[in-house]
Tab-separated table of C-alpha atoms in Angstrom:
chain	number	residue	atom	x	y	z
A	1	MET	CA	79.306	101.506	120.161
A	2	VAL	CA	76.863	98.926	121.697
A	3	THR	CA	78.380	95.601	122.632
A	4	ASN	CA	76.319	92.430	122.177
A	5	PRO	CA	74.785	91.407	125.645
A	6	VAL	CA	76.228	88.208	127.021
A	7	GLN	CA	73.918	85.390	126.168
A	8	ILE	CA	73.049	83.367	129.347
A	9	PRO	CA	71.522	79.873	128.793
A	10	GLU	CA	67.916	80.013	129.870
A	11	GLN	CA	68.100	77.169	132.389
A	12	GLN	CA	70.542	79.306	134.529
A	13	ILE	CA	68.154	82.236	134.868
A	14	PRO	CA	65.726	82.366	137.824
A	15	GLU	CA	61.972	82.106	136.792
A	16	GLN	CA	61.201	85.726	137.678
A	17	GLN	CA	63.985	87.036	135.540
A	18	ILE	CA	62.821	84.913	132.547
A	19	SER	CA	59.310	86.438	132.984
A	20	ASP	CA	60.847	89.952	133.042
A	21	GLN	CA	62.991	89.360	129.936
A	22	ARG	CA	59.964	88.157	128.009
A	23	LEU	CA	57.881	91.127	129.029
A	24	LEU	CA	60.703	93.392	127.993
A	25	LYS	CA	61.047	91.627	124.616
A	26	GLY	CA	57.274	91.852	124.131
A	27	ALA	CA	57.325	95.526	125.107
A	28	ARG	CA	60.295	96.227	122.678
A	29	ALA	CA	58.416	94.401	119.794
A	30	ARG	CA	55.333	96.283	120.622
A	31	ALA	CA	57.147	99.603	120.466
A	32	THR	CA	58.810	98.647	117.181
A	33	ILE	CA	55.574	97.699	115.478
A	34	ALA	CA	53.646	100.757	116.960
A	35	ARG	CA	56.413	103.032	115.608
A	36	ARG	CA	56.200	101.474	112.180
A	37	ALA	CA	52.368	101.733	112.366
A	38	ALA	CA	52.830	105.546	113.001
A	39	ASP	CA	55.159	105.833	110.025
A	40	VAL	CA	52.629	104.142	107.834
A	41	ALA	CA	49.704	106.077	109.127
A	42	SER	CA	51.494	109.445	108.687
A	43	VAL	CA	51.474	108.835	104.981
A	44	GLU	CA	48.291	106.588	104.382
A	45	GLY	CA	46.180	107.376	107.346
A	46	LEU	CA	45.170	105.180	110.262
A	47	THR	CA	42.417	103.607	108.031
A	48	GLY	CA	45.047	101.994	105.753
A	49	LEU	CA	46.788	100.133	108.756
A	50	SER	CA	46.512	96.411	108.892
A	51	LEU	CA	48.089	93.791	111.047
A	52	GLY	CA	49.033	91.738	108.057
A	53	ARG	CA	50.633	94.642	106.168
A	54	LEU	CA	52.776	95.578	109.134
A	55	ALA	CA	53.814	92.113	109.825
A	56	ALA	CA	54.991	91.778	106.142
A	57	ASP	CA	56.793	95.154	106.340
A	58	LEU	CA	58.701	94.073	109.456
A	59	GLY	CA	59.241	90.429	108.399
A	60	VAL	CA	57.406	89.017	111.378
A	61	SER	CA	54.379	86.708	111.556
A	62	LYS	CA	50.886	88.092	111.273
A	63	SER	CA	49.997	85.928	114.301
A	64	GLY	CA	52.736	87.478	116.311
A	65	VAL	CA	51.424	91.066	115.586
A	66	ALA	CA	47.892	89.826	116.328
A	67	THR	CA	48.972	88.412	119.726
A	68	LEU	CA	50.583	91.752	120.583
A	69	PHE	CA	47.785	94.039	119.551
A	70	GLY	CA	44.738	91.910	119.019
A	71	THR	CA	42.656	94.318	116.821
A	72	LYS	CA	43.185	96.905	114.161
A	73	GLU	CA	41.747	99.480	116.607
A	74	ASN	CA	44.442	98.577	119.195
A	75	LEU	CA	47.060	98.983	116.589
A	76	GLN	CA	45.579	102.450	115.613
A	77	LEU	CA	45.659	103.342	119.237
A	78	ALA	CA	49.252	102.291	119.590
A	79	ALA	CA	50.246	104.348	116.497
A	80	VAL	CA	48.595	107.440	118.032
A	81	GLN	CA	50.619	106.879	121.235
A	82	SER	CA	53.873	106.244	119.349
A	83	ALA	CA	53.436	109.404	117.196
A	84	ARG	CA	52.570	111.409	120.390
A	85	GLU	CA	55.963	110.233	121.892
A	86	VAL	CA	57.788	111.276	118.684
A	87	PHE	CA	56.214	114.759	118.774
A	88	ILE	CA	56.941	115.206	122.561
A	89	GLU	CA	60.591	114.176	121.990
A	90	ALA	CA	61.135	116.375	118.966
A	91	VAL	CA	59.123	119.537	119.866
A	92	ILE	CA	58.311	119.736	123.492
A	93	LEU	CA	61.251	118.202	125.546
A	94	PRO	CA	64.089	120.325	123.862
A	95	ALA	CA	61.932	123.458	124.456
A	96	LEU	CA	61.938	122.723	128.250
A	97	THR	CA	65.634	124.044	128.579
A	98	ALA	CA	64.308	127.580	127.383
A	99	PRO	CA	63.240	129.827	130.206
A	100	ARG	CA	59.495	129.726	130.835
A	101	GLY	CA	57.055	132.147	129.087
A	102	MET	CA	57.924	133.886	125.765
A	103	PRO	CA	61.344	132.210	125.242
A	104	ARG	CA	59.867	128.629	125.730
A	105	LEU	CA	56.844	129.488	123.509
A	106	ARG	CA	59.214	130.564	120.774
A	107	ALA	CA	61.359	127.449	121.233
A	108	LEU	CA	58.213	125.229	120.910
A	109	ILE	CA	57.245	126.984	117.711
A	110	GLU	CA	60.740	126.876	116.271
A	111	ASN	CA	61.070	123.158	117.036
A	112	TRP	CA	57.527	122.723	115.487
A	113	PHE	CA	58.717	124.452	112.215
A	114	VAL	CA	61.789	122.202	112.174
A	115	TYR	CA	59.586	119.067	112.797
A	116	ILE	CA	57.275	120.091	109.865
A	117	GLY	CA	60.125	121.092	107.539
A	118	ALA	CA	62.089	117.841	108.106
A	119	PRO	CA	59.684	115.512	109.535
A	120	VAL	CA	60.564	112.546	111.760
A	121	LEU	CA	57.598	110.448	110.431
A	122	PRO	CA	57.652	110.119	106.616
A	123	GLY	CA	54.181	111.713	106.199
A	124	GLY	CA	54.936	114.795	108.200
A	125	CYS	CA	52.873	115.876	111.282
A	126	PHE	CA	50.797	112.851	112.523
A	127	ARG	CA	48.259	114.873	114.420
A	128	SER	CA	47.497	117.127	111.351
A	129	GLN	CA	46.991	114.013	109.196
A	130	CYS	CA	44.951	111.943	111.527
A	131	VAL	CA	42.696	114.392	113.397
A	132	SER	CA	41.230	115.344	110.055
A	133	GLU	CA	41.017	111.637	109.176
A	134	PHE	CA	39.040	110.690	112.345
A	135	ASP	CA	37.259	113.852	113.326
A	136	SER	CA	33.940	112.476	112.161
A	137	ARG	CA	34.386	109.009	113.401
A	138	PRO	CA	33.482	108.797	117.190
A	139	GLY	CA	35.236	106.071	119.218
A	140	PRO	CA	38.456	105.285	121.162
A	141	VAL	CA	40.798	106.413	118.277
A	142	ARG	CA	39.137	109.864	117.937
A	143	ASP	CA	39.177	110.139	121.740
A	144	ALA	CA	42.822	109.475	121.861
A	145	LEU	CA	43.490	112.059	119.060
A	146	ALA	CA	41.242	114.576	120.819
A	147	ALA	CA	43.113	114.000	124.209
A	148	ASP	CA	46.489	114.434	122.510
A	149	ARG	CA	45.253	117.600	120.857
A	150	ALA	CA	43.881	118.995	124.119
A	151	ASP	CA	47.221	118.225	125.832
A	152	TRP	CA	49.184	120.086	123.093
A	153	PHE	CA	46.748	123.117	123.391
A	154	ALA	CA	47.271	123.048	127.205
A	155	VAL	CA	51.079	123.143	126.716
A	156	LEU	CA	50.858	126.201	124.363
A	157	GLU	CA	48.304	128.049	126.419
A	158	LYS	CA	50.423	127.610	129.548
A	159	GLU	CA	53.378	129.281	128.026
A	160	ILE	CA	51.123	131.893	126.541
A	161	ARG	CA	49.775	132.759	129.945
A	162	ARG	CA	53.279	132.795	131.428
A	163	ALA	CA	54.305	135.220	128.555
A	164	GLN	CA	51.471	137.428	129.448
A	165	GLU	CA	52.493	137.418	133.134
A	166	GLN	CA	55.806	138.686	131.819
A	167	GLY	CA	54.001	141.553	129.928
A	168	ALA	CA	54.043	139.974	126.345
A	169	LEU	CA	51.185	139.088	124.048
A	170	SER	CA	48.879	141.326	126.120
A	171	GLY	CA	45.179	141.447	125.317
A	172	LEU	CA	45.106	138.071	123.440
A	173	ASP	CA	43.009	135.198	124.444
A	174	PRO	CA	45.401	132.333	125.241
A	175	HIS	CA	43.018	129.594	123.766
A	176	ALA	CA	42.404	131.619	120.627
A	177	LEU	CA	46.006	132.266	120.059
A	178	ALA	CA	46.895	128.490	120.609
A	179	PHE	CA	44.029	127.668	118.194
A	180	GLN	CA	45.450	130.112	115.602
A	181	LEU	CA	48.954	128.814	115.996
A	182	ASP	CA	47.846	125.114	115.701
A	183	ALA	CA	45.740	126.021	112.628
A	184	ILE	CA	48.552	127.752	110.800
A	185	MET	CA	51.095	125.045	111.448
A	186	THR	CA	48.587	122.293	110.459
A	187	ALA	CA	48.047	124.214	107.211
A	188	ALA	CA	51.723	124.671	106.699
A	189	ASN	CA	52.349	120.971	107.224
A	190	SER	CA	49.703	120.135	104.535
A	191	ALA	CA	51.007	122.789	102.157
A	192	ALA	CA	54.557	121.383	102.496
A	193	ARG	CA	53.536	117.844	101.938
A	194	MET	CA	51.551	118.805	98.827
A	195	GLY	CA	54.708	120.250	97.304
A	196	ASP	CA	53.471	124.065	97.756
A	197	SER	CA	56.925	125.604	98.739
A	198	SER	CA	55.309	128.878	99.710
A	199	GLY	CA	53.501	127.070	102.724
A	200	LEU	CA	56.305	127.204	105.249
A	201	PRO	CA	57.562	130.634	104.627
A	202	THR	CA	53.917	132.000	104.506
A	203	ALA	CA	53.254	130.305	107.975
A	204	ARG	CA	56.485	131.661	109.405
A	205	ALA	CA	55.468	135.262	108.381
A	206	ILE	CA	52.067	134.833	109.926
A	207	VAL	CA	53.345	133.235	113.123
A	208	THR	CA	56.089	135.945	113.465
A	209	ALA	CA	53.341	138.609	113.150
A	210	LEU	CA	51.543	136.655	115.985
A	211	VAL	CA	54.194	136.139	118.522
A	212	GLY	CA	57.433	137.918	117.212
A	213	ALA	CA	60.405	136.283	115.689
A	214	ALA	CA	61.760	133.232	117.359
A	215	GLY	CA	65.178	133.111	119.052
B	1	MET	CA	4.461	118.523	92.575
B	2	VAL	CA	6.316	116.650	89.807
B	3	THR	CA	4.122	114.820	87.435
B	4	ASN	CA	5.170	111.497	85.993
B	5	PRO	CA	6.638	111.935	82.454
B	6	VAL	CA	4.624	110.433	79.730
B	7	GLN	CA	6.220	106.999	78.923
B	8	ILE	CA	6.888	106.633	75.127
B	9	PRO	CA	7.364	103.083	73.898
B	10	GLU	CA	10.967	102.687	72.870
B	11	GLN	CA	10.298	101.682	69.328
B	12	GLN	CA	8.722	105.037	68.593
B	13	ILE	CA	11.812	107.111	69.616
B	14	PRO	CA	14.366	107.990	66.904
B	15	GLU	CA	17.742	106.262	67.262
B	16	GLN	CA	19.683	109.420	68.118
B	17	GLN	CA	17.221	110.195	70.927
B	18	ILE	CA	17.546	106.793	72.511
B	19	SER	CA	21.287	107.234	72.504
B	20	ASP	CA	20.949	110.631	74.089
B	21	GLN	CA	18.569	109.324	76.753
B	22	ARG	CA	20.987	106.527	77.570
B	23	LEU	CA	23.772	108.978	77.911
B	24	LEU	CA	21.727	111.164	80.139
B	25	LYS	CA	20.732	108.106	82.232
B	26	GLY	CA	24.440	107.184	82.465
B	27	ALA	CA	25.384	110.702	83.410
B	28	ARG	CA	22.734	110.779	86.180
B	29	ALA	CA	23.862	107.489	87.655
B	30	ARG	CA	27.328	108.626	87.630
B	31	ALA	CA	26.420	111.935	89.440
B	32	THR	CA	24.443	109.992	92.011
B	33	ILE	CA	27.211	107.605	92.663
B	34	ALA	CA	29.844	110.263	92.804
B	35	ARG	CA	27.818	112.381	95.227
B	36	ARG	CA	27.348	109.221	97.465
B	37	ALA	CA	31.090	108.629	97.246
B	38	ALA	CA	31.678	112.261	98.464
B	39	ASP	CA	29.327	111.790	101.403
B	40	VAL	CA	31.172	108.510	102.348
B	41	ALA	CA	34.653	110.090	101.822
B	42	SER	CA	33.747	113.083	103.912
B	43	VAL	CA	33.285	110.861	106.940
B	44	GLU	CA	35.749	107.889	106.236
B	45	GLY	CA	38.231	109.367	103.789
B	46	LEU	CA	38.899	108.628	100.198
B	47	THR	CA	40.967	105.594	101.145
B	48	GLY	CA	37.792	103.965	102.681
B	49	LEU	CA	35.861	104.089	99.209
B	50	SER	CA	35.259	101.006	97.499
B	51	LEU	CA	33.180	100.209	94.234
B	52	GLY	CA	31.388	97.287	96.077
B	53	ARG	CA	30.482	99.324	99.237
B	54	LEU	CA	28.950	102.068	97.147
B	55	ALA	CA	26.969	99.692	94.974
B	56	ALA	CA	25.623	97.901	98.251
B	57	ASP	CA	24.800	101.407	99.744
B	58	LEU	CA	22.816	102.452	96.654
B	59	GLY	CA	21.304	99.042	95.861
B	60	VAL	CA	22.831	98.736	92.439
B	61	SER	CA	25.162	96.066	91.041
B	62	LYS	CA	28.917	96.244	91.696
B	63	SER	CA	29.457	95.575	87.941
B	64	GLY	CA	27.236	98.616	87.066
B	65	VAL	CA	29.357	100.806	89.284
B	66	ALA	CA	32.533	99.364	87.807
B	67	THR	CA	31.303	99.929	84.394
B	68	LEU	CA	30.625	103.628	85.122
B	69	PHE	CA	33.927	104.286	86.967
B	70	GLY	CA	36.412	101.463	86.189
B	71	THR	CA	38.835	101.837	89.006
B	72	LYS	CA	38.769	102.933	92.700
B	73	GLU	CA	41.077	106.001	91.620
B	74	ASN	CA	38.392	107.142	89.147
B	75	LEU	CA	35.796	106.784	91.884
B	76	GLN	CA	38.038	108.971	94.140
B	77	LEU	CA	38.427	111.543	91.452
B	78	ALA	CA	34.682	111.663	90.814
B	79	ALA	CA	34.110	112.140	94.546
B	80	VAL	CA	36.618	115.060	94.608
B	81	GLN	CA	34.749	116.675	91.633
B	82	SER	CA	31.316	116.115	93.343
B	83	ALA	CA	32.379	117.668	96.711
B	84	ARG	CA	33.899	120.526	94.740
B	85	GLU	CA	30.489	121.257	93.017
B	86	VAL	CA	28.756	121.043	96.478
B	87	PHE	CA	31.210	123.656	97.861
B	88	ILE	CA	30.914	125.859	94.884
B	89	GLU	CA	27.139	125.803	95.099
B	90	ALA	CA	26.883	126.333	98.904
B	91	VAL	CA	29.725	128.860	99.393
B	92	ILE	CA	30.847	130.568	96.179
B	93	LEU	CA	27.832	130.987	93.988
B	94	PRO	CA	25.529	132.669	96.622
B	95	ALA	CA	28.316	135.204	97.419
B	96	LEU	CA	28.423	136.414	93.783
B	97	THR	CA	25.231	138.495	94.405
B	98	ALA	CA	27.219	140.563	96.986
B	99	PRO	CA	29.194	143.502	95.483
B	100	ARG	CA	32.820	142.760	94.646
B	101	GLY	CA	35.563	143.270	97.080
B	102	MET	CA	35.001	143.420	100.868
B	103	PRO	CA	31.196	142.760	100.806
B	104	ARG	CA	31.825	139.500	98.616
B	105	LEU	CA	34.756	138.532	100.694
B	106	ARG	CA	32.566	138.611	103.823
B	107	ALA	CA	29.780	136.829	102.184
B	108	LEU	CA	32.147	134.055	101.107
B	109	ILE	CA	33.379	133.702	104.751
B	110	GLU	CA	29.748	133.855	106.124
B	111	ASN	CA	28.754	131.057	103.658
B	112	TRP	CA	31.805	129.103	104.694
B	113	PHE	CA	30.857	129.333	108.449
B	114	VAL	CA	27.303	128.177	107.597
B	115	TYR	CA	28.837	125.292	105.543
B	116	ILE	CA	30.995	124.116	108.415
B	117	GLY	CA	28.353	124.642	111.098
B	118	ALA	CA	25.584	122.812	109.186
B	119	PRO	CA	27.522	120.689	106.603
B	120	VAL	CA	25.921	119.611	103.355
B	121	LEU	CA	28.275	116.528	103.364
B	122	PRO	CA	27.934	114.351	106.537
B	123	GLY	CA	31.631	114.576	107.376
B	124	GLY	CA	31.748	118.338	107.067
B	125	CYS	CA	34.221	120.117	104.829
B	126	PHE	CA	35.586	117.665	102.236
B	127	ARG	CA	38.640	119.612	101.297
B	128	SER	CA	39.708	119.786	105.022
B	129	GLN	CA	39.327	116.113	105.356
B	130	CYS	CA	40.792	114.918	102.135
B	131	VAL	CA	43.751	117.234	101.516
B	132	SER	CA	45.273	116.036	104.889
B	133	GLU	CA	44.438	112.472	103.977
B	134	PHE	CA	46.271	112.562	100.576
B	135	ASP	CA	48.815	115.329	101.066
B	136	SER	CA	51.749	112.816	101.222
B	137	ARG	CA	50.426	110.593	98.390
B	138	PRO	CA	51.445	111.987	94.940
B	139	GLY	CA	49.243	111.132	92.087
B	140	PRO	CA	46.015	112.159	90.231
B	141	VAL	CA	43.856	112.376	93.498
B	142	ARG	CA	46.335	114.595	95.151
B	143	ASP	CA	46.709	116.682	91.947
B	144	ALA	CA	42.860	117.124	91.810
B	145	LEU	CA	42.721	118.110	95.543
B	146	ALA	CA	45.770	120.501	95.004
B	147	ALA	CA	44.115	122.045	91.902
B	148	ASP	CA	40.861	122.644	93.882
B	149	ARG	CA	42.754	124.146	96.780
B	150	ALA	CA	44.559	126.491	94.379
B	151	ASP	CA	41.266	127.544	92.744
B	152	TRP	CA	39.829	128.318	96.149
B	153	PHE	CA	42.798	130.372	97.161
B	154	ALA	CA	42.493	132.326	93.830
B	155	VAL	CA	38.801	133.060	94.647
B	156	LEU	CA	39.710	134.453	98.053
B	157	GLU	CA	42.851	136.292	96.840
B	158	LYS	CA	40.898	138.040	94.057
B	159	GLU	CA	38.370	139.493	96.465
B	160	ILE	CA	41.102	140.446	98.931
B	161	ARG	CA	42.788	142.379	96.199
B	162	ARG	CA	39.550	144.058	95.143
B	163	ALA	CA	38.993	144.968	98.823
B	164	GLN	CA	42.462	146.492	98.884
B	165	GLU	CA	41.689	148.553	95.734
B	166	GLN	CA	38.649	149.800	97.714
B	167	GLY	CA	40.968	150.864	100.682
B	168	ALA	CA	40.334	147.886	102.990
B	169	LEU	CA	42.873	145.318	104.324
B	170	SER	CA	45.748	147.603	103.524
B	171	GLY	CA	49.311	146.326	103.964
B	172	LEU	CA	48.325	142.691	104.022
B	173	ASP	CA	49.630	140.051	101.660
B	174	PRO	CA	46.662	138.586	99.759
B	175	HIS	CA	48.001	135.053	99.652
B	176	ALA	CA	49.067	135.034	103.336
B	177	LEU	CA	45.616	136.318	104.319
B	178	ALA	CA	43.900	133.588	102.152
B	179	PHE	CA	46.299	131.050	103.659
B	180	GLN	CA	45.393	132.134	107.208
B	181	LEU	CA	41.596	132.295	106.502
B	182	ASP	CA	41.771	128.707	105.028
B	183	ALA	CA	43.866	127.430	107.911
B	184	ILE	CA	41.491	128.861	110.595
B	185	MET	CA	38.417	127.561	108.873
B	186	THR	CA	39.961	124.091	108.276
B	187	ALA	CA	40.830	123.928	112.047
B	188	ALA	CA	37.226	125.163	112.857
B	189	ASN	CA	35.802	122.368	110.759
B	190	SER	CA	37.968	119.726	112.470
B	191	ALA	CA	37.202	121.035	116.003
B	192	ALA	CA	33.480	121.190	115.233
B	193	ARG	CA	33.528	117.521	113.892
B	194	MET	CA	35.485	116.417	117.023
B	195	GLY	CA	32.803	117.837	119.344
B	196	ASP	CA	34.873	120.798	120.474
B	197	SER	CA	32.128	123.421	120.681
B	198	SER	CA	34.482	126.234	121.226
B	199	GLY	CA	35.984	125.812	117.687
B	200	LEU	CA	33.437	127.692	115.678
B	201	PRO	CA	33.187	130.769	118.018
B	202	THR	CA	36.991	130.951	118.366
B	203	ALA	CA	37.334	130.840	114.658
B	204	ARG	CA	34.794	133.586	114.217
B	205	ALA	CA	36.532	135.844	116.663
B	206	ILE	CA	39.812	135.222	114.856
B	207	VAL	CA	38.381	135.819	111.447
B	208	THR	CA	36.563	138.981	112.536
B	209	ALA	CA	39.868	140.316	113.927
B	210	LEU	CA	41.325	139.608	110.460
B	211	VAL	CA	38.734	140.957	108.110
B	212	GLY	CA	36.012	142.694	110.270
B	213	ALA	CA	32.502	141.407	111.018
B	214	ALA	CA	30.445	139.877	108.206
B	215	GLY	CA	27.491	141.450	106.824
């Protein structure tokens, strides 16, 4: 249960504290709008985002959204960042409790399957959706998506290398295996979104053949 | 060298022929606009298409484009159909001269690599781009993309089954192998579009491991 915070009349708060509270309120509003932008973009793509549409969805003024983000491109960048945080929280952080190497790689993959099968964002895997959408459009949004993709590959490759140090997955190129896993999971996400119910079990069989059964 | 066709004054042409010529002109205009729509959508997505933008690009009137296509959705469907024809012409038809089974499967894959490495449409593989874009949006456009994807899988699976009858690729599930090939090539397309130069060679190594070297 969250209790309502005690309301303090503004004139009793020192100036620095008012400024901090305003910053905090702005940061919260920014995070709420960015998350909503990620939800919308996961279904309709980053191209479909607009400051006015998000303001209407959230029942706030368009000028308020414009003050926080300025341009559509800034809003797109905030959506990428917000979706990245959702993925880290759902897929990466819970896997860090598994021992390094093969167990953690399998935990990452298992969390990833759960993430695709019961997506946190309504349109499924944001990276799958938006990398394809922006891959031919150079600029800050594509750069942010490419950096996020590179970070995710680095996470996978690190655990693959550790698994190899433990004697598993021998003879495989870590980058090629990460590429293959990402390709299969992206295709599984798309198949699942399109209503092809064979997509997830097919992907699971392929991934199990690549890295063994999870668990 | 193409010589100019002889111009016949319209009053000398029988009525049926005029009507046929008008239909033909309409069909040619439709095909030109649909192909331009596929070009644009391969870069910016189907969401970014508009009747007005295409009219401006092609130097024709917006009302002319509207008469031919009616709605944005019809234009999107025409772009899907046009891109499908480009893929069939570049990847599938040239492979039909190769013997059935393993040689034809390898020819399909080789043509597909060429198609991704030096794309006919400016944004690369249309299916890769637009399936992700529309996978969470039920409706006629997603249905057309899903049907095109299913047809492509059927082409691959048929040659995989024939290769198996010839004694190759034994023990593999044809649908799972087609799924895997499509996933890898889609990821290679996206990597190439994003400027990741390792994408195509990585994909080639993975595909060679799956079905052997092409040729």
